[in-house]
Short mmCIF file of C-alpha atoms in Angstrom, two decimals:
data_model
loop_
_atom_site.label_atom_id
_atom_site.label_comp_id
_atom_site.label_asym_id
_atom_site.label_seq_id
_atom_site.Cartn_x
_atom_site.Cartn_y
_atom_site.Cartn_z
CA ASP A 1 -65.69 0.77 86.11
CA THR A 2 -66.50 -2.39 84.15
CA GLU A 3 -69.53 -3.29 86.16
CA VAL A 4 -73.04 -4.09 85.05
CA THR A 5 -75.49 -4.21 87.93
CA GLN A 6 -78.82 -5.99 88.02
CA THR A 7 -81.67 -5.91 90.49
CA PRO A 8 -83.16 -7.86 92.05
CA LYS A 9 -80.79 -10.81 92.46
CA HIS A 10 -83.67 -13.19 93.06
CA LEU A 11 -87.35 -12.89 92.20
CA VAL A 12 -90.27 -15.19 92.89
CA MET A 13 -93.53 -14.30 91.20
CA GLY A 14 -96.91 -15.78 90.49
CA MET A 15 -98.33 -16.15 87.01
CA THR A 16 -100.64 -13.17 87.49
CA ASN A 17 -98.00 -10.79 88.85
CA LYS A 18 -96.32 -7.88 87.12
CA LYS A 19 -92.67 -7.28 87.94
CA SER A 20 -89.65 -5.58 86.40
CA LEU A 21 -85.99 -6.47 86.15
CA LYS A 22 -83.50 -3.63 86.11
CA CYS A 23 -80.02 -3.32 84.64
CA GLU A 24 -77.56 -0.44 84.83
CA GLN A 25 -74.11 0.28 83.44
CA HIS A 26 -71.89 3.35 83.61
CA MET A 27 -69.27 2.41 81.07
CA GLY A 28 -70.69 4.65 78.37
CA HIS A 29 -71.80 1.63 76.39
CA ARG A 30 -74.50 2.22 73.80
CA ALA A 31 -75.59 -1.38 73.30
CA MET A 32 -77.44 -3.36 75.95
CA TYR A 33 -78.75 -6.92 75.86
CA TRP A 34 -81.14 -9.25 77.64
CA TYR A 35 -80.37 -12.97 77.69
CA LYS A 36 -82.24 -15.87 79.21
CA GLN A 37 -80.27 -18.82 80.55
CA LYS A 38 -81.70 -22.12 81.74
CA ALA A 39 -79.61 -24.47 83.88
CA LYS A 40 -76.74 -26.10 82.02
CA LYS A 41 -77.69 -24.29 78.82
CA PRO A 42 -76.01 -21.37 77.04
CA PRO A 43 -77.38 -17.83 77.28
CA GLU A 44 -80.10 -17.22 74.69
CA LEU A 45 -80.40 -13.75 73.25
CA MET A 46 -83.77 -12.07 73.83
CA PHE A 47 -83.38 -8.38 72.98
CA VAL A 48 -80.72 -5.93 71.85
CA TYR A 49 -80.87 -2.18 72.24
CA SER A 50 -78.47 -0.01 70.31
CA TYR A 51 -78.44 3.72 71.00
CA GLU A 52 -81.64 3.30 73.04
CA LYS A 53 -83.51 1.76 70.12
CA LEU A 54 -84.63 -1.84 69.96
CA SER A 55 -82.55 -3.41 67.22
CA ILE A 56 -83.12 -7.12 67.79
CA ASN A 57 -86.12 -8.99 69.19
CA GLU A 58 -85.57 -12.72 68.97
CA SER A 59 -89.27 -13.53 68.65
CA VAL A 60 -89.73 -13.22 72.39
CA PRO A 61 -93.32 -13.60 73.69
CA SER A 62 -95.08 -10.35 74.46
CA ARG A 63 -95.26 -11.20 78.16
CA PHE A 64 -91.66 -9.93 78.17
CA SER A 65 -91.46 -6.21 77.42
CA PRO A 66 -88.09 -4.45 77.28
CA GLU A 67 -87.54 -0.77 77.88
CA CYS A 68 -84.46 1.43 77.57
CA PRO A 69 -85.18 4.73 79.35
CA ASN A 70 -81.68 6.06 78.68
CA SER A 71 -78.27 4.85 77.59
CA SER A 72 -77.36 3.57 81.07
CA LEU A 73 -80.55 1.74 81.98
CA LEU A 74 -82.35 -1.29 80.65
CA ASN A 75 -85.55 -2.75 82.06
CA LEU A 76 -87.41 -5.96 81.38
CA HIS A 77 -91.08 -5.83 82.31
CA LEU A 78 -92.70 -9.16 83.12
CA HIS A 79 -96.41 -9.93 83.01
CA ALA A 80 -98.41 -13.15 83.06
CA LEU A 81 -95.32 -15.35 82.97
CA GLN A 82 -95.37 -19.13 82.81
CA PRO A 83 -93.45 -21.57 85.04
CA GLU A 84 -91.22 -22.43 82.06
CA ASP A 85 -90.01 -18.82 82.08
CA SER A 86 -88.11 -19.56 85.28
CA ALA A 87 -84.44 -18.98 84.47
CA LEU A 88 -81.44 -16.74 85.05
CA TYR A 89 -81.93 -13.45 83.21
CA LEU A 90 -78.67 -11.84 82.23
CA CYS A 91 -78.12 -8.27 81.17
CA ALA A 92 -75.03 -7.33 79.17
CA SER A 93 -73.61 -4.23 77.58
CA SER A 94 -71.03 -3.47 74.89
CA GLN A 95 -69.67 -0.35 73.27
CA GLU A 96 -71.97 -0.01 70.29
CA GLY A 97 -73.31 -3.38 69.20
CA ARG A 98 -71.97 -3.07 65.68
CA ALA A 99 -68.19 -3.31 65.73
CA ALA A 100 -66.44 -6.63 65.44
CA GLN A 101 -64.43 -6.70 68.65
CA GLU A 102 -67.24 -5.91 71.00
CA THR A 103 -66.80 -7.62 74.28
CA GLN A 104 -70.04 -7.98 76.15
CA TYR A 105 -69.87 -7.37 79.87
CA PHE A 106 -72.45 -9.31 81.81
CA GLY A 107 -74.27 -8.44 84.99
CA PRO A 108 -74.67 -11.02 87.78
CA GLY A 109 -78.16 -11.90 86.62
CA THR A 110 -81.59 -12.13 88.19
CA ARG A 111 -82.69 -15.63 89.13
CA LEU A 112 -86.41 -15.77 88.41
CA LEU A 113 -88.83 -18.38 89.69
CA VAL A 114 -92.39 -18.36 88.39
CA LEU A 115 -94.88 -20.29 90.48
CA GLY B 1 -77.92 -20.87 60.10
CA GLN B 2 -75.46 -21.09 62.92
CA ASN B 3 -74.09 -24.10 64.76
CA ILE B 4 -71.50 -24.24 67.53
CA ASP B 5 -70.14 -27.51 68.92
CA GLN B 6 -67.97 -28.07 71.96
CA PRO B 7 -67.54 -31.04 74.29
CA THR B 8 -70.05 -31.27 77.11
CA GLU B 9 -67.61 -32.09 79.91
CA MET B 10 -63.89 -32.47 80.50
CA THR B 11 -61.84 -33.45 83.53
CA ALA B 12 -58.23 -32.48 84.15
CA THR B 13 -55.73 -32.50 86.98
CA GLU B 14 -54.49 -29.51 88.92
CA GLY B 15 -51.27 -28.15 87.40
CA ALA B 16 -51.92 -29.77 84.03
CA ILE B 17 -52.83 -28.27 80.63
CA VAL B 18 -56.24 -28.69 79.04
CA GLN B 19 -57.48 -27.80 75.56
CA ILE B 20 -61.17 -27.13 74.96
CA ASN B 21 -62.18 -27.30 71.30
CA CYS B 22 -64.96 -25.47 69.52
CA THR B 23 -66.17 -25.88 65.96
CA TYR B 24 -68.63 -23.52 64.38
CA GLN B 25 -70.64 -22.92 61.23
CA THR B 26 -71.91 -19.46 60.51
CA SER B 27 -72.67 -17.46 57.40
CA GLY B 28 -71.32 -14.12 58.58
CA PHE B 29 -68.41 -14.83 60.91
CA ASN B 30 -67.23 -11.70 62.66
CA GLY B 31 -65.18 -12.93 65.60
CA LEU B 32 -65.06 -15.61 68.27
CA PHE B 33 -65.16 -15.16 72.03
CA TRP B 34 -64.42 -17.42 74.95
CA TYR B 35 -66.23 -16.81 78.23
CA GLN B 36 -65.85 -18.47 81.62
CA GLN B 37 -68.95 -19.07 83.71
CA HIS B 38 -68.94 -20.39 87.25
CA ALA B 39 -72.12 -22.08 88.40
CA GLY B 40 -74.84 -19.56 89.19
CA GLU B 41 -72.73 -16.62 88.06
CA ALA B 42 -72.55 -14.43 84.97
CA PRO B 43 -70.19 -15.21 82.10
CA THR B 44 -66.88 -13.33 82.20
CA PHE B 45 -64.85 -12.50 79.11
CA LEU B 46 -61.65 -14.47 78.53
CA SER B 47 -60.53 -13.91 74.95
CA TYR B 48 -61.40 -12.72 71.48
CA ASN B 49 -60.10 -13.92 68.08
CA VAL B 50 -61.03 -12.56 64.69
CA LEU B 51 -57.83 -13.36 62.73
CA ASP B 52 -56.20 -16.76 62.41
CA GLY B 53 -53.63 -17.60 65.01
CA LEU B 54 -52.97 -17.75 68.70
CA GLU B 55 -53.82 -15.08 71.26
CA GLU B 56 -52.07 -15.52 74.60
CA LYS B 57 -53.18 -13.96 77.84
CA GLY B 58 -51.41 -15.28 80.91
CA ARG B 59 -52.45 -18.87 81.63
CA PHE B 60 -55.09 -18.72 78.90
CA SER B 61 -54.56 -18.88 75.14
CA SER B 62 -57.08 -19.03 72.35
CA PHE B 63 -56.55 -20.18 68.77
CA LEU B 64 -58.61 -19.61 65.66
CA SER B 65 -58.67 -21.14 62.19
CA ARG B 66 -61.35 -19.45 60.12
CA SER B 67 -60.94 -21.77 57.14
CA LYS B 68 -61.62 -24.77 59.37
CA GLY B 69 -64.29 -23.12 61.51
CA TYR B 70 -62.29 -24.16 64.54
CA SER B 71 -61.07 -22.63 67.77
CA TYR B 72 -59.59 -23.89 70.99
CA LEU B 73 -59.03 -22.49 74.45
CA LEU B 74 -55.86 -23.65 76.17
CA LEU B 75 -55.59 -23.44 79.93
CA LYS B 76 -52.17 -23.96 81.50
CA GLU B 77 -51.15 -24.63 85.10
CA LEU B 78 -54.68 -25.55 85.99
CA GLN B 79 -56.02 -24.44 89.34
CA MET B 80 -59.03 -25.71 91.25
CA LYS B 81 -60.75 -22.36 90.69
CA ASP B 82 -60.66 -23.03 86.94
CA SER B 83 -63.48 -25.52 87.43
CA ALA B 84 -66.26 -23.81 85.49
CA SER B 85 -68.14 -23.85 82.20
CA TYR B 86 -66.31 -22.44 79.20
CA LEU B 87 -68.54 -20.94 76.55
CA CYS B 88 -67.47 -20.54 72.94
CA ALA B 89 -69.42 -17.70 71.32
CA VAL B 90 -69.44 -16.58 67.70
CA ARG B 91 -70.32 -13.13 66.51
CA ASP B 92 -72.38 -13.21 63.34
CA ARG B 93 -72.94 -10.09 61.27
CA THR B 94 -76.06 -11.44 59.58
CA GLY B 95 -79.26 -10.30 61.24
CA GLY B 96 -77.53 -7.53 63.11
CA PHE B 97 -74.29 -8.64 64.78
CA LYS B 98 -75.59 -11.24 67.17
CA THR B 99 -73.37 -13.21 69.51
CA ILE B 100 -74.38 -16.86 69.51
CA PHE B 101 -73.23 -18.99 72.43
CA GLY B 102 -72.31 -22.64 72.35
CA ALA B 103 -73.69 -24.96 75.01
CA GLY B 104 -70.47 -24.70 77.00
CA THR B 105 -67.90 -27.19 78.24
CA ARG B 106 -67.99 -28.00 81.93
CA LEU B 107 -64.42 -28.39 83.15
CA PHE B 108 -63.73 -30.26 86.36
CA VAL B 109 -60.27 -29.77 87.86
CA LYS B 110 -59.28 -32.46 90.34
CA ALA B 111 -56.44 -32.48 92.85
#
């Protein structure tokens, strides 16, 4: 099973809403990632969890709050977002996050629209 | 810092061969990936190079020259379904093994 699943597929939220994006993998990977991708732009790294601990935070605003409840799950909690936060949010996982040849497997993404 | 350059768009004909180039600058090079991304979908892994030379995988090959900071992805026997964005991504060990993506090359395959 080389699948990373993400829910929901689409999300529309107002600037005062609180919502969460969910990501799950069952490949035994110990590193999980959140990326943000705007149209026609490359994925931009937001957060990296390695062995359920936050190892990289790319200076992401606090209105985005990641959570890794266990090695298979990764959440991204959203609060008081801005319209410019509208994007495709991609989750990825890899074996450990430290080795050289670490292919990242991406989920299908959540397309977020902030009104 | 890191910098990855690849052409914005390319057009090729079905059945032909196309080469997508990527140049990079990074302080802690630790491998280079190529991903394919169809519009509105997630990136999917194509290839990985960490040593100089050519890696072949079916219709796709990827080449790396570390001394030149250069890679290319070669697609043979192009098919219409190969129309997609191709992302060059470099793994950098500084700051914790990040993978930095280039802006991608949008390939259009025409009949």
